[in-house]
Every structure is written in structure tokens, then in C-alpha cells.
Amino acid sequence: MLWIKSLHIVFIASWFAGLLYLPRILVNLAEETDTVAVSRLLGMARRLYRFTTMLSIPAVLLGVWLLLVSGIGMSGPGNGWLHAKLALVVLVIGYQHACGSLLRKFELGENRRSAKWLRWFNEVPVLLLLAIVILVVVKPF
């Protein structure tokens, strides 16, 4: 079980690395006017989004495995933290899809978001990760 937990943590860390960097590329896209630079940034964003998506799959599957095989949080009182964590994981998956949607808008030249808005959007995964880690470690309820 420790191997599964270890792999889960590594894939989560890698997934979040992508989720932290991809919106920053979108900020640069919103500020860039040079077509060569825009093309290069779009290529970087596409590859990073694809790779981040690939990292999310084993991260989620390993988490499901931990949940089902080890039974963490499956029964008994005091497992509200797990339900809150799972809700936040759903938000993380939604955030990743929102990144993909923003990327598609940039690719189509239809972005309406400002660089300032994208900078704030870039902070969302930090808050989600902070909340998830606190829930897992502290288990406040």
C-alpha cells in the first residue's frame, strides 16, 4: 500500500506542476503580440495540457485504488474530510478542463480574458492544493 501511496503523491505533484504552469503560459499568451512568440507559446501550452492530462489519469486511478482497496474513510465517524477532499478533486479536474477551454479559445483567437484575470485564475490550483493537503494531513472533521 505504501508503494501505491508514494506513486499517488508523485503523480499528484506532477499533475499540479502542470496546473500551476499552464495558466502562466496563458497569461503570457494574453500579453504577447508577436506572432512567432504566440505560436511558440501555443505549442508549449498544447504539449503541457496533453502531458498534464496524462498525469491526471494515474493520479486519480491510484487515488481510487487507495480508496477502494485500503478503505480509507469508507466507514465510521470522522470521515467528512475525505468527502470534502473528493469534492475538491472534482474541482481540480474541472479546473483542468477550464484550462483546456481557455487554451482552445486562444488557439481560435477568441480569448476574451485579460492577463490580470488569468493571473488570478492561476492562483486557483494553489488554493485547491492547500485545502486538499490540509484535509488529508489534519483530517479536521
mmCIF file of N, CA and C in Angstrom, residues 11 15 18 21 34 49 54 63 72 88 94 114 119 123:
data_model
loop_
_atom_site.group_PDB
_atom_site.id
_atom_site.type_symbol
_atom_site.label_atom_id
_atom_site.label_comp_id
_atom_site.label_asym_id
_atom_site.label_seq_id
_atom_site.Cartn_x
_atom_site.Cartn_y
_atom_site.Cartn_z
ATOM 1 N N PHE A 11 2.413 11.402 -8.729
ATOM 2 C CA PHE A 11 1.571 11.821 -9.851
ATOM 3 C C PHE A 11 0.765 13.076 -9.522
ATOM 4 N N TRP A 15 1.088 16.411 -11.630
ATOM 5 C CA TRP A 15 -0.144 16.969 -12.203
ATOM 6 C C TRP A 15 -0.275 18.435 -11.822
ATOM 7 N N GLY A 18 1.981 20.925 -13.632
ATOM 8 C CA GLY A 18 1.415 21.340 -14.902
ATOM 9 C C GLY A 18 0.283 22.340 -14.732
ATOM 10 N N TYR A 21 1.728 25.738 -14.037
ATOM 11 C CA TYR A 21 2.479 26.372 -15.115
ATOM 12 C C TYR A 21 1.617 26.716 -16.333
ATOM 13 N N ASP A 34 3.616 39.368 -30.648
ATOM 14 C CA ASP A 34 4.451 38.823 -31.718
ATOM 15 C C ASP A 34 3.920 37.447 -32.138
ATOM 16 N N TYR A 49 -0.652 20.837 -21.698
ATOM 17 C CA TYR A 49 -2.025 20.408 -21.383
ATOM 18 C C TYR A 49 -2.179 18.898 -21.618
ATOM 19 N N MET A 54 -2.386 13.500 -19.135
ATOM 20 C CA MET A 54 -1.869 12.138 -18.965
ATOM 21 C C MET A 54 -1.452 11.871 -17.517
ATOM 22 N N GLY A 63 -5.592 7.108 -6.632
ATOM 23 C CA GLY A 63 -6.416 7.572 -5.515
ATOM 24 C C GLY A 63 -7.643 6.700 -5.321
ATOM 25 N N ILE A 72 -9.769 3.586 3.149
ATOM 26 C CA ILE A 72 -9.571 4.841 3.885
ATOM 27 C C ILE A 72 -10.844 5.675 3.805
ATOM 28 N N LEU A 88 -13.115 18.505 -3.668
ATOM 29 C CA LEU A 88 -12.057 19.384 -4.174
ATOM 30 C C LEU A 88 -11.334 18.756 -5.367
ATOM 31 N N GLY A 94 -12.210 19.848 -12.885
ATOM 32 C CA GLY A 94 -12.921 20.924 -13.583
ATOM 33 C C GLY A 94 -11.998 22.074 -13.958
ATOM 34 N N SER A 114 -8.510 38.857 -19.748
ATOM 35 C CA SER A 114 -7.331 39.713 -19.629
ATOM 36 C C SER A 114 -6.204 38.961 -18.929
ATOM 37 N N ARG A 119 -4.065 35.875 -14.314
ATOM 38 C CA ARG A 119 -3.167 35.793 -13.154
ATOM 39 C C ARG A 119 -3.929 35.321 -11.915
ATOM 40 N N GLU A 123 -3.992 31.312 -9.592
ATOM 41 C CA GLU A 123 -3.858 31.052 -8.150
ATOM 42 C C GLU A 123 -4.805 29.961 -7.654
#
